[in-house]
């Protein structure tokens, strides 16, 4: 922690302001002292969740800078034809050139600077979205918090990459922290950063990180929480709320690459992860195997559809998905705990209805949007559950986003 950036939240109330805050627009709270950012988020969660439960104090960061371990930087040209790199201005495709960003891991812009300085000698041009000319569109940098390994993804508008070996050599000589480089081709007119086609140019094509003592594989496209320091605290809280003793059957819905379920599995009888994204499910299976976790199964399905069918399964209809049969279904659903971590839109009424029919003693709701959390908690409260705990976590300092863990348990256990 350097002197001027060190933030002991209680001692140093100053927040270093970002020079690009107005032009970039991503970090709407970055100009506020960190204490005030936390206060704002606390009040926001209180206003939505306070009627269900006393909201715990928000868990902030010791050092709320450079926490993002996944960084996307766009390349372009200025009017004079010089290479520029930076972030798109919020809601546009205009590049805000910036050599620094206060929330990204610092190595990302250093790598971008190196690439920008190498480009002229390699006659490499930034991609022009309007004319479909040039080469480099974006870079994506992902960093392992645990091992400090770095992945660099070079996203180009064409698959023709002249002198690629020499380019890779030049970059890795200057950045020995880079352990793998991937060439991703995105020739579509799209706001998606990554295209489908990929080639590993250097290293093994993925990096690994450790969270809650488990190892997770991160490939260019896999979902992985962007703030590992806070994620560890968030997962610990979620698993503490699940109150596992080793006897429980647990559902980890919207499980991504299986992180929460894999961490929880040591303390549960069995875990079933449900996830819609195929690539995430295959990463989840690899993660379970690499950690030697045998009591977890994953199904690739829409969480609502699966949960609704699961309800049917408990009513005696033969389950039609392999994962379902792996759970021991008794007279009731056999599910003791449902952990759910849906995207910002929250869950669906049908999903929540299926949960109440399934009747687990505890529901642990991990949310990245307090508005949809409050809506879904209202449903569960109307259908036999009571909110017992609600803990906000500051996963995204500088921005207005806030993550929350909410524990609900049955009002009268059956
Ligand atoms: N629990 C994970 C992932 C949370 S992000 C973690 O902490 O890393 C939310 C996840 O929900 C994403 O992986 C997304 O692909 C998945 N998802 C979105 N809609 C879904 C749906 N309808 N059914 C199942 N999974 C869904």
CSV table of C-alpha atoms and ligand atoms in Angstrom, one decimal:
chain,number,residue,atom,x,y,z
A,1,UNK,CA,0.0,0.0,0.0
A,2,UNK,CA,1.7,3.3,-1.0
A,3,UNK,CA,1.4,6.3,1.3
A,4,UNK,CA,-1.1,8.4,-0.6
A,5,UNK,CA,-3.3,5.5,-1.5
A,6,UNK,CA,-3.3,3.7,1.8
A,7,UNK,CA,-6.8,3.8,3.1
A,8,UNK,CA,-7.3,2.7,6.6
A,9,UNK,CA,-11.0,3.6,6.4
A,10,UNK,CA,-11.1,4.9,9.9
A,11,UNK,CA,-7.9,7.0,9.8
A,12,UNK,CA,-7.8,8.4,6.3
A,13,UNK,CA,-11.1,9.8,5.1
A,14,UNK,CA,-9.6,11.3,1.9
A,15,UNK,CA,-10.4,9.5,-1.3
A,16,UNK,CA,-7.9,10.0,-4.0
A,17,UNK,CA,-9.9,11.5,-6.8
A,18,UNK,CA,-9.8,10.1,-10.3
A,19,UNK,CA,-8.8,12.6,-13.1
A,20,UNK,CA,-10.9,10.8,-15.6
A,21,UNK,CA,-14.0,10.4,-13.5
A,22,UNK,CA,-16.2,12.9,-15.4
A,23,UNK,CA,-15.2,11.7,-18.9
A,24,UNK,CA,-15.2,8.0,-18.1
A,25,UNK,CA,-18.4,7.8,-16.0
A,26,UNK,CA,-18.0,4.2,-14.7
A,27,UNK,CA,-17.2,5.0,-11.1
A,28,UNK,CA,-20.0,7.3,-10.0
A,29,UNK,CA,-18.9,7.4,-6.4
A,30,UNK,CA,-15.1,7.7,-6.8
A,31,UNK,CA,-15.0,11.3,-5.8
A,32,UNK,CA,-16.5,10.7,-2.4
A,33,UNK,CA,-14.4,9.8,0.6
A,34,UNK,CA,-14.6,6.0,1.1
A,35,UNK,CA,-16.4,6.3,4.4
A,36,UNK,CA,-19.2,8.2,2.6
A,37,UNK,CA,-19.4,5.7,-0.2
A,38,UNK,CA,-19.9,3.0,2.4
A,39,UNK,CA,-22.5,5.1,4.2
A,40,UNK,CA,-24.4,5.7,1.0
A,41,UNK,CA,-24.5,2.0,0.2
A,42,UNK,CA,-25.5,1.1,3.8
A,43,UNK,CA,-28.4,3.5,3.6
A,44,UNK,CA,-29.5,2.2,0.3
A,45,UNK,CA,-29.6,-1.4,1.5
A,46,UNK,CA,-31.3,-0.3,4.8
A,47,UNK,CA,-34.0,1.5,2.8
A,48,UNK,CA,-34.8,-1.6,0.8
A,49,UNK,CA,-34.2,-4.4,3.3
A,50,UNK,CA,-34.8,-2.6,6.7
A,51,UNK,CA,-38.4,-3.7,6.9
A,52,UNK,CA,-37.5,-7.4,6.8
A,53,UNK,CA,-34.5,-7.5,9.1
A,54,UNK,CA,-31.9,-5.3,10.8
A,55,UNK,CA,-29.2,-4.8,8.2
A,56,UNK,CA,-25.7,-5.4,9.5
A,57,UNK,CA,-22.9,-2.9,9.0
A,58,UNK,CA,-21.5,-3.0,5.4
A,59,UNK,CA,-18.2,-4.9,5.1
A,60,UNK,CA,-15.8,-2.5,3.4
A,61,UNK,CA,-12.3,-2.8,2.1
A,62,UNK,CA,-9.1,-1.9,3.9
A,63,UNK,CA,-7.6,-0.7,0.7
A,64,UNK,CA,-10.4,0.1,-1.8
A,65,UNK,CA,-8.0,0.6,-4.8
A,66,UNK,CA,-6.9,-1.6,-7.7
A,67,UNK,CA,-9.1,-4.4,-6.6
A,68,UNK,CA,-10.4,-5.5,-10.0
A,69,UNK,CA,-8.6,-8.6,-11.2
A,70,UNK,CA,-10.3,-8.5,-14.6
A,71,UNK,CA,-9.6,-5.5,-16.8
A,72,UNK,CA,-10.7,-4.7,-20.3
A,73,UNK,CA,-8.9,-1.9,-22.2
A,74,UNK,CA,-9.9,-0.7,-25.7
A,75,UNK,CA,-7.4,0.4,-28.4
A,76,UNK,CA,-8.0,3.1,-31.0
A,77,UNK,CA,-6.4,6.1,-32.7
A,78,UNK,CA,-6.6,9.8,-32.0
A,79,UNK,CA,-7.1,12.4,-34.8
A,80,UNK,CA,-3.4,12.4,-35.5
A,81,UNK,CA,-3.3,8.7,-35.9
A,82,UNK,CA,-1.5,8.0,-32.6
A,83,UNK,CA,-2.4,4.8,-30.7
A,84,UNK,CA,-4.6,5.5,-27.7
A,85,UNK,CA,-6.0,3.1,-25.2
A,86,UNK,CA,-8.6,3.4,-22.4
A,87,UNK,CA,-12.1,2.7,-21.4
A,88,UNK,CA,-15.3,3.4,-23.3
A,89,UNK,CA,-17.1,6.4,-21.9
A,90,UNK,CA,-20.2,4.9,-20.1
A,91,UNK,CA,-22.9,4.0,-22.6
A,92,UNK,CA,-20.8,5.0,-25.8
A,93,UNK,CA,-18.0,3.6,-28.0
A,94,UNK,CA,-15.8,6.7,-27.4
A,95,UNK,CA,-12.5,5.8,-25.9
A,96,UNK,CA,-11.5,7.8,-22.9
A,97,UNK,CA,-7.7,7.7,-23.1
A,98,UNK,CA,-6.3,7.1,-19.6
A,99,UNK,CA,-2.9,5.8,-18.4
A,100,UNK,CA,-4.3,5.1,-14.9
A,101,UNK,CA,-7.4,3.7,-13.3
A,102,UNK,CA,-7.9,3.6,-9.6
A,103,UNK,CA,-9.9,0.4,-9.4
A,104,UNK,CA,-8.1,-1.9,-11.9
A,105,UNK,CA,-5.2,-4.0,-11.0
A,106,UNK,CA,-2.2,-1.9,-11.8
A,107,UNK,CA,-0.5,-4.3,-14.2
A,108,UNK,CA,-3.3,-3.9,-16.7
A,109,UNK,CA,-2.5,-0.4,-17.9
A,110,UNK,CA,1.2,-1.1,-17.7
A,111,UNK,CA,0.8,-3.9,-20.1
A,112,UNK,CA,-1.5,-1.7,-22.3
A,113,UNK,CA,1.3,1.0,-22.3
A,114,UNK,CA,3.9,-1.6,-23.4
A,115,UNK,CA,1.6,-2.8,-26.2
A,116,UNK,CA,0.9,0.7,-27.4
A,117,UNK,CA,4.6,1.4,-27.5
A,118,UNK,CA,5.4,-1.8,-29.4
A,119,UNK,CA,2.6,-1.4,-32.0
A,120,UNK,CA,4.4,1.1,-34.3
A,121,UNK,CA,7.5,-1.0,-34.7
A,122,UNK,CA,5.4,-4.1,-35.4
A,123,UNK,CA,3.3,-2.0,-37.8
A,124,UNK,CA,0.3,-3.1,-35.8
A,125,UNK,CA,-2.7,-0.7,-36.1
A,126,UNK,CA,-5.6,-0.4,-33.7
A,127,UNK,CA,-8.9,-1.7,-35.2
A,128,UNK,CA,-11.2,0.8,-36.7
A,129,UNK,CA,-14.8,-0.2,-35.8
A,130,UNK,CA,-16.3,1.9,-38.6
A,131,UNK,CA,-14.0,1.0,-41.4
A,132,UNK,CA,-13.3,-2.5,-40.3
A,133,UNK,CA,-9.6,-2.0,-40.8
A,134,UNK,CA,-6.6,-2.4,-38.6
A,135,UNK,CA,-5.9,-5.1,-36.0
A,136,UNK,CA,-6.0,-4.7,-32.2
A,137,UNK,CA,-9.5,-4.0,-30.7
A,138,UNK,CA,-9.0,-4.7,-27.0
A,139,UNK,CA,-6.9,-6.4,-24.5
A,140,UNK,CA,-8.3,-8.3,-21.5
A,141,UNK,CA,-6.1,-8.8,-18.5
A,142,UNK,CA,-6.9,-11.2,-15.7
A,143,UNK,CA,-4.8,-11.6,-12.7
A,144,UNK,CA,-4.7,-14.3,-10.0
A,145,UNK,CA,-4.8,-12.7,-6.6
A,146,UNK,CA,-3.2,-15.8,-5.0
A,147,UNK,CA,-0.3,-16.5,-7.4
A,148,UNK,CA,-0.1,-13.1,-9.2
A,149,UNK,CA,-0.1,-15.0,-12.6
A,150,UNK,CA,-1.4,-12.8,-15.3
A,151,UNK,CA,-3.4,-13.7,-18.4
A,152,UNK,CA,-3.3,-11.4,-21.5
A,153,UNK,CA,-6.0,-11.8,-24.1
A,154,UNK,CA,-5.3,-9.9,-27.4
A,155,UNK,CA,-8.6,-9.3,-29.1
A,156,UNK,CA,-8.2,-8.5,-32.8
A,157,UNK,CA,-10.7,-7.7,-35.6
A,158,UNK,CA,-9.0,-10.2,-38.0
A,159,UNK,CA,-7.3,-13.5,-37.7
A,160,UNK,CA,-4.2,-12.3,-39.6
A,161,UNK,CA,-1.5,-11.7,-37.0
A,162,UNK,CA,1.8,-10.9,-38.6
A,163,UNK,CA,5.0,-11.6,-36.5
A,164,UNK,CA,2.9,-13.0,-33.7
A,165,UNK,CA,5.8,-15.0,-32.3
A,166,UNK,CA,8.0,-11.9,-32.1
A,167,UNK,CA,5.2,-9.8,-30.6
A,168,UNK,CA,4.6,-12.4,-27.9
A,169,UNK,CA,8.3,-12.5,-27.2
A,170,UNK,CA,8.5,-8.7,-26.9
A,171,UNK,CA,5.6,-8.5,-24.5
A,172,UNK,CA,6.6,-11.4,-22.3
A,173,UNK,CA,10.2,-10.1,-22.0
A,174,UNK,CA,8.9,-6.8,-20.7
A,175,UNK,CA,6.2,-8.5,-18.5
A,176,UNK,CA,7.4,-11.7,-17.0
A,177,UNK,CA,4.3,-11.8,-14.8
A,178,UNK,CA,2.3,-12.8,-17.9
A,179,UNK,CA,2.0,-16.6,-17.7
A,180,UNK,CA,-0.4,-17.0,-20.7
A,181,UNK,CA,-1.4,-15.1,-23.8
A,182,UNK,CA,-4.5,-15.8,-25.8
A,183,UNK,CA,-5.3,-14.5,-29.3
A,184,UNK,CA,-9.1,-13.9,-29.6
A,185,UNK,CA,-10.7,-13.0,-32.9
A,186,UNK,CA,-13.7,-10.8,-32.9
A,187,UNK,CA,-14.6,-9.6,-36.4
A,188,UNK,CA,-18.2,-8.9,-35.5
A,189,UNK,CA,-19.9,-5.5,-35.2
A,190,UNK,CA,-20.7,-6.0,-31.6
A,191,UNK,CA,-20.4,-4.5,-28.1
A,192,UNK,CA,-19.2,-7.9,-26.8
A,193,UNK,CA,-15.5,-7.7,-26.1
A,194,UNK,CA,-14.5,-11.3,-26.9
A,195,UNK,CA,-15.2,-13.2,-30.1
A,196,UNK,CA,-15.7,-17.0,-30.3
A,197,UNK,CA,-12.5,-18.1,-31.9
A,198,UNK,CA,-9.3,-18.3,-29.8
A,199,UNK,CA,-5.8,-19.5,-30.1
A,200,UNK,CA,-3.4,-20.0,-27.2
A,201,UNK,CA,-0.1,-18.2,-28.1
A,202,UNK,CA,1.8,-18.6,-24.9
A,203,UNK,CA,1.5,-20.7,-21.7
A,204,UNK,CA,-1.4,-23.0,-20.8
A,205,UNK,CA,-4.4,-20.8,-21.8
A,206,UNK,CA,-5.7,-20.3,-18.3
A,207,UNK,CA,-4.7,-19.1,-14.9
A,208,UNK,CA,-5.6,-20.4,-11.5
A,209,UNK,CA,-6.7,-18.6,-8.3
A,210,UNK,CA,-7.3,-19.7,-4.8
A,211,UNK,CA,-10.5,-18.7,-2.9
A,212,UNK,CA,-11.3,-20.1,0.6
A,213,UNK,CA,-8.5,-22.7,0.2
A,214,UNK,CA,-9.9,-24.1,-3.1
A,215,UNK,CA,-8.3,-23.7,-6.5
A,216,UNK,CA,-10.3,-22.3,-9.4
A,217,UNK,CA,-9.4,-22.2,-13.1
A,218,UNK,CA,-10.0,-18.9,-14.9
A,219,UNK,CA,-10.1,-19.0,-18.7
A,220,UNK,CA,-10.6,-16.0,-20.9
A,221,UNK,CA,-14.4,-16.3,-20.9
A,222,UNK,CA,-15.2,-17.8,-17.5
A,223,UNK,CA,-17.2,-15.9,-14.9
A,224,UNK,CA,-15.1,-15.2,-11.8
A,225,UNK,CA,-15.9,-12.5,-9.2
A,226,UNK,CA,-13.8,-9.5,-9.9
A,227,UNK,CA,-12.8,-8.6,-6.4
A,228,UNK,CA,-11.2,-11.7,-4.8
A,229,UNK,CA,-10.5,-10.1,-1.4
A,230,UNK,CA,-14.2,-9.3,-0.8
A,231,UNK,CA,-15.4,-12.5,-2.5
A,232,UNK,CA,-13.7,-14.6,0.1
A,233,UNK,CA,-15.5,-12.7,2.8
A,234,UNK,CA,-18.8,-12.9,1.0
A,235,UNK,CA,-18.5,-16.7,0.4
A,236,UNK,CA,-17.5,-17.2,4.1
A,237,UNK,CA,-20.6,-15.4,5.2
A,238,UNK,CA,-22.9,-17.2,2.8
A,239,UNK,CA,-21.5,-20.6,3.9
A,240,UNK,CA,-21.8,-19.5,7.6
A,241,UNK,CA,-25.4,-18.6,7.0
A,242,UNK,CA,-26.0,-22.1,5.5
A,243,UNK,CA,-25.0,-23.5,8.9
A,244,UNK,CA,-23.8,-26.8,7.5
A,245,UNK,CA,-23.0,-29.8,9.7
A,246,UNK,CA,-22.1,-32.4,7.1
A,247,UNK,CA,-25.6,-33.8,6.8
A,248,UNK,CA,-27.2,-31.3,4.5
A,249,UNK,CA,-28.3,-31.6,0.9
A,250,UNK,CA,-27.6,-28.2,-0.7
A,251,UNK,CA,-28.7,-26.6,-3.9
A,252,UNK,CA,-26.3,-23.9,-5.3
A,253,UNK,CA,-28.5,-22.2,-7.9
A,254,UNK,CA,-27.0,-19.8,-10.4
A,255,UNK,CA,-23.7,-21.4,-9.5
A,256,UNK,CA,-21.4,-20.0,-12.2
A,257,UNK,CA,-18.2,-21.9,-12.2
A,258,UNK,CA,-19.2,-23.7,-9.0
A,259,UNK,CA,-17.2,-21.6,-6.6
A,260,UNK,CA,-19.7,-21.3,-3.7
A,261,UNK,CA,-20.9,-24.9,-3.9
A,262,UNK,CA,-17.3,-26.3,-4.1
A,263,UNK,CA,-16.3,-24.3,-1.0
A,264,UNK,CA,-19.6,-25.4,0.8
A,265,UNK,CA,-19.2,-29.1,-0.2
A,266,UNK,CA,-16.7,-30.0,2.5
A,267,UNK,CA,-19.3,-29.2,5.1
A,268,UNK,CA,-22.3,-30.7,3.3
A,269,UNK,CA,-23.6,-34.2,2.5
A,270,UNK,CA,-24.1,-33.3,-1.2
A,271,UNK,CA,-24.4,-30.2,-3.3
A,272,UNK,CA,-26.2,-29.7,-6.6
A,273,UNK,CA,-25.1,-26.7,-8.7
A,274,UNK,CA,-27.5,-25.3,-11.3
A,275,UNK,CA,-26.2,-23.0,-14.1
A,276,UNK,CA,-27.4,-21.9,-17.5
A,277,UNK,CA,-24.0,-21.1,-19.1
A,278,UNK,CA,-22.5,-24.2,-20.7
A,279,UNK,CA,-18.9,-23.0,-20.5
A,280,UNK,CA,-19.3,-22.1,-16.8
A,281,UNK,CA,-20.7,-25.6,-16.1
A,282,UNK,CA,-17.7,-27.3,-17.8
A,283,UNK,CA,-15.4,-25.1,-15.7
A,284,UNK,CA,-17.4,-26.0,-12.6
A,285,UNK,CA,-16.9,-29.7,-13.3
A,286,UNK,CA,-13.1,-29.2,-13.8
A,287,UNK,CA,-12.9,-27.1,-10.6
A,288,UNK,CA,-14.7,-29.8,-8.6
A,289,UNK,CA,-12.3,-32.5,-10.0
A,290,UNK,CA,-9.2,-30.4,-9.4
A,291,UNK,CA,-10.2,-29.9,-5.8
A,292,UNK,CA,-11.1,-33.5,-5.4
A,293,UNK,CA,-14.6,-32.6,-4.4
A,294,UNK,CA,-16.7,-35.6,-5.1
A,295,UNK,CA,-20.1,-34.8,-3.5
A,296,UNK,CA,-21.0,-32.1,-5.9
A,297,UNK,CA,-23.0,-32.5,-9.2
A,298,UNK,CA,-23.7,-29.8,-11.8
A,299,UNK,CA,-26.6,-29.4,-14.2
A,300,UNK,CA,-26.7,-27.1,-17.1
A,301,UNK,CA,-30.2,-25.7,-17.2
A,302,UNK,CA,-32.3,-22.7,-16.6
A,303,UNK,CA,-32.6,-22.4,-12.8
A,304,UNK,CA,-36.4,-21.8,-12.9
A,305,UNK,CA,-37.1,-24.7,-15.3
A,306,UNK,CA,-35.0,-27.1,-13.3
A,307,UNK,CA,-36.4,-26.1,-10.0
A,308,UNK,CA,-39.9,-26.4,-11.3
A,309,UNK,CA,-39.2,-29.9,-12.6
A,310,UNK,CA,-37.5,-30.8,-9.4
A,311,UNK,CA,-40.8,-30.0,-7.6
A,312,UNK,CA,-42.4,-32.5,-10.0
A,313,UNK,CA,-39.7,-35.0,-9.2
A,314,UNK,CA,-40.6,-34.8,-5.5
A,315,UNK,CA,-44.2,-35.5,-6.3
A,316,UNK,CA,-43.2,-38.9,-7.7
A,317,UNK,CA,-42.6,-38.1,-11.4
A,318,UNK,CA,-39.4,-39.7,-12.7
A,319,UNK,CA,-36.7,-37.1,-12.8
A,320,UNK,CA,-35.5,-36.4,-16.3
A,321,UNK,CA,-32.1,-34.9,-15.7
A,322,UNK,CA,-29.2,-36.9,-14.5
A,323,UNK,CA,-28.2,-34.5,-11.7
A,324,UNK,CA,-31.6,-34.8,-10.1
A,325,UNK,CA,-31.4,-38.4,-9.4
A,326,UNK,CA,-28.1,-37.9,-7.6
A,327,UNK,CA,-29.9,-36.2,-4.8
A,328,UNK,CA,-31.5,-38.5,-2.2
A,329,UNK,CA,-35.1,-37.5,-2.3
A,330,UNK,CA,-37.1,-38.5,0.7
A,331,UNK,CA,-40.7,-37.8,1.5
A,332,UNK,CA,-40.1,-34.1,1.4
A,333,UNK,CA,-37.8,-32.6,-1.2
A,334,UNK,CA,-34.7,-33.7,0.8
A,335,UNK,CA,-33.1,-30.3,0.2
A,336,UNK,CA,-32.0,-28.6,3.4
A,337,UNK,CA,-30.4,-25.4,2.1
A,338,UNK,CA,-30.9,-23.4,-1.1
A,339,UNK,CA,-28.1,-21.0,-1.9
A,340,UNK,CA,-29.0,-18.7,-4.7
A,341,UNK,CA,-26.9,-16.1,-6.5
A,342,UNK,CA,-28.9,-14.8,-9.5
A,343,UNK,CA,-27.8,-12.0,-11.9
A,344,UNK,CA,-29.0,-8.4,-11.4
A,345,UNK,CA,-32.5,-9.1,-12.6
A,346,UNK,CA,-33.0,-11.4,-9.6
A,347,UNK,CA,-34.9,-14.7,-9.6
A,348,UNK,CA,-38.4,-15.5,-10.9
A,349,UNK,CA,-41.7,-16.1,-9.1
A,350,UNK,CA,-41.7,-19.6,-10.4
A,351,UNK,CA,-38.2,-20.3,-9.0
A,352,UNK,CA,-39.2,-18.9,-5.6
A,353,UNK,CA,-42.5,-20.9,-5.6
A,354,UNK,CA,-40.5,-24.0,-6.3
A,355,UNK,CA,-38.2,-23.2,-3.4
A,356,UNK,CA,-41.1,-22.8,-1.0
A,357,UNK,CA,-42.6,-26.1,-2.2
A,358,UNK,CA,-39.1,-27.7,-1.8
A,359,UNK,CA,-39.2,-26.3,1.7
A,360,UNK,CA,-35.5,-26.1,2.7
A,361,UNK,CA,-34.9,-24.9,6.3
A,362,UNK,CA,-32.6,-22.1,5.0
A,363,UNK,CA,-32.4,-20.0,1.9
A,364,UNK,CA,-29.1,-18.1,1.5
A,365,UNK,CA,-29.6,-15.3,-1.1
A,366,UNK,CA,-26.5,-13.7,-2.5
A,367,UNK,CA,-27.5,-10.7,-4.5
A,368,UNK,CA,-25.8,-8.0,-6.6
A,369,UNK,CA,-28.9,-5.9,-6.7
A,370,UNK,CA,-30.7,-4.9,-3.5
A,371,UNK,CA,-33.9,-3.9,-5.5
A,372,UNK,CA,-34.5,-7.4,-6.8
A,373,UNK,CA,-33.3,-8.9,-3.6
A,374,UNK,CA,-36.0,-7.0,-1.7
A,375,UNK,CA,-38.6,-8.1,-4.3
A,376,UNK,CA,-37.7,-11.7,-4.0
A,377,UNK,CA,-37.4,-11.6,-0.2
A,378,UNK,CA,-40.9,-10.2,0.0
A,379,UNK,CA,-42.2,-13.3,-1.9
A,380,UNK,CA,-40.3,-15.7,0.5
A,381,UNK,CA,-41.6,-13.7,3.5
A,382,UNK,CA,-45.1,-14.0,2.2
A,383,UNK,CA,-44.6,-17.8,1.9
A,384,UNK,CA,-43.4,-19.0,5.2
A,385,UNK,CA,-39.8,-17.6,5.5
A,386,UNK,CA,-38.3,-15.0,7.7
A,387,UNK,CA,-35.2,-12.9,7.0
A,388,UNK,CA,-32.7,-13.5,9.7
A,389,UNK,CA,-29.6,-11.7,8.6
A,390,UNK,CA,-28.7,-9.2,5.8
A,391,UNK,CA,-25.0,-8.3,5.3
A,392,UNK,CA,-23.9,-5.9,2.6
A,393,UNK,CA,-20.4,-6.2,1.1
A,394,UNK,CA,-18.6,-3.5,-0.8
A,395,UNK,CA,-17.3,-5.6,-3.7
A,396,UNK,CA,-17.1,-2.6,-6.1
A,397,UNK,CA,-15.6,0.5,-4.3
A,398,UNK,CA,-15.9,3.7,-6.3
A,399,UNK,CA,-19.0,2.4,-8.1
A,400,UNK,CA,-22.6,2.5,-6.8
A,401,UNK,CA,-22.9,-1.3,-6.8
A,402,UNK,CA,-23.4,-3.3,-3.6
A,403,UNK,CA,-23.5,-7.0,-3.0
A,404,UNK,CA,-25.6,-8.5,-0.2
A,405,UNK,CA,-26.0,-11.9,1.6
A,406,UNK,CA,-29.4,-12.5,3.1
A,407,UNK,CA,-30.3,-15.5,5.2
A,408,UNK,CA,-33.9,-16.6,5.4
A,409,UNK,CA,-35.2,-19.5,7.4
A,410,UNK,CA,-38.6,-21.2,7.8
A,411,UNK,CA,-40.9,-19.4,10.2
A,412,UNK,CA,-42.1,-22.8,11.5
A,413,UNK,CA,-39.8,-25.6,10.5
A,414,UNK,CA,-41.9,-28.6,9.3
B,1,LIG,N1,-22.4,-17.9,-7.8
B,1,LIG,C1,-21.4,-17.7,-8.9
B,1,LIG,C2,-22.0,-16.9,-10.1
B,1,LIG,C3,-22.9,-15.8,-9.8
B,1,LIG,S1,-23.3,-14.8,-11.2
B,1,LIG,C4,-20.2,-16.9,-8.3
B,1,LIG,O1,-20.2,-16.4,-7.2
B,1,LIG,O2,-19.2,-16.9,-9.0
B,1,LIG,C5,-24.8,-15.4,-11.7
B,1,LIG,C6,-24.8,-16.6,-12.6
B,1,LIG,O3,-26.1,-17.0,-12.9
B,1,LIG,C7,-24.0,-16.5,-13.9
B,1,LIG,O4,-23.1,-17.5,-13.9
B,1,LIG,C8,-25.1,-16.7,-15.0
B,1,LIG,O5,-24.6,-17.4,-16.1
B,1,LIG,C9,-26.1,-17.5,-14.2
B,1,LIG,N2,-27.5,-17.5,-14.8
B,1,LIG,C10,-28.1,-16.4,-15.3
B,1,LIG,N3,-29.4,-16.7,-15.6
B,1,LIG,C11,-29.6,-18.0,-15.3
B,1,LIG,C12,-30.7,-18.9,-15.3
B,1,LIG,N4,-31.9,-18.5,-15.8
B,1,LIG,N5,-30.6,-20.1,-14.8
B,1,LIG,C13,-29.4,-20.5,-14.3
B,1,LIG,N6,-28.3,-19.7,-14.2
B,1,LIG,C14,-28.4,-18.5,-14.7
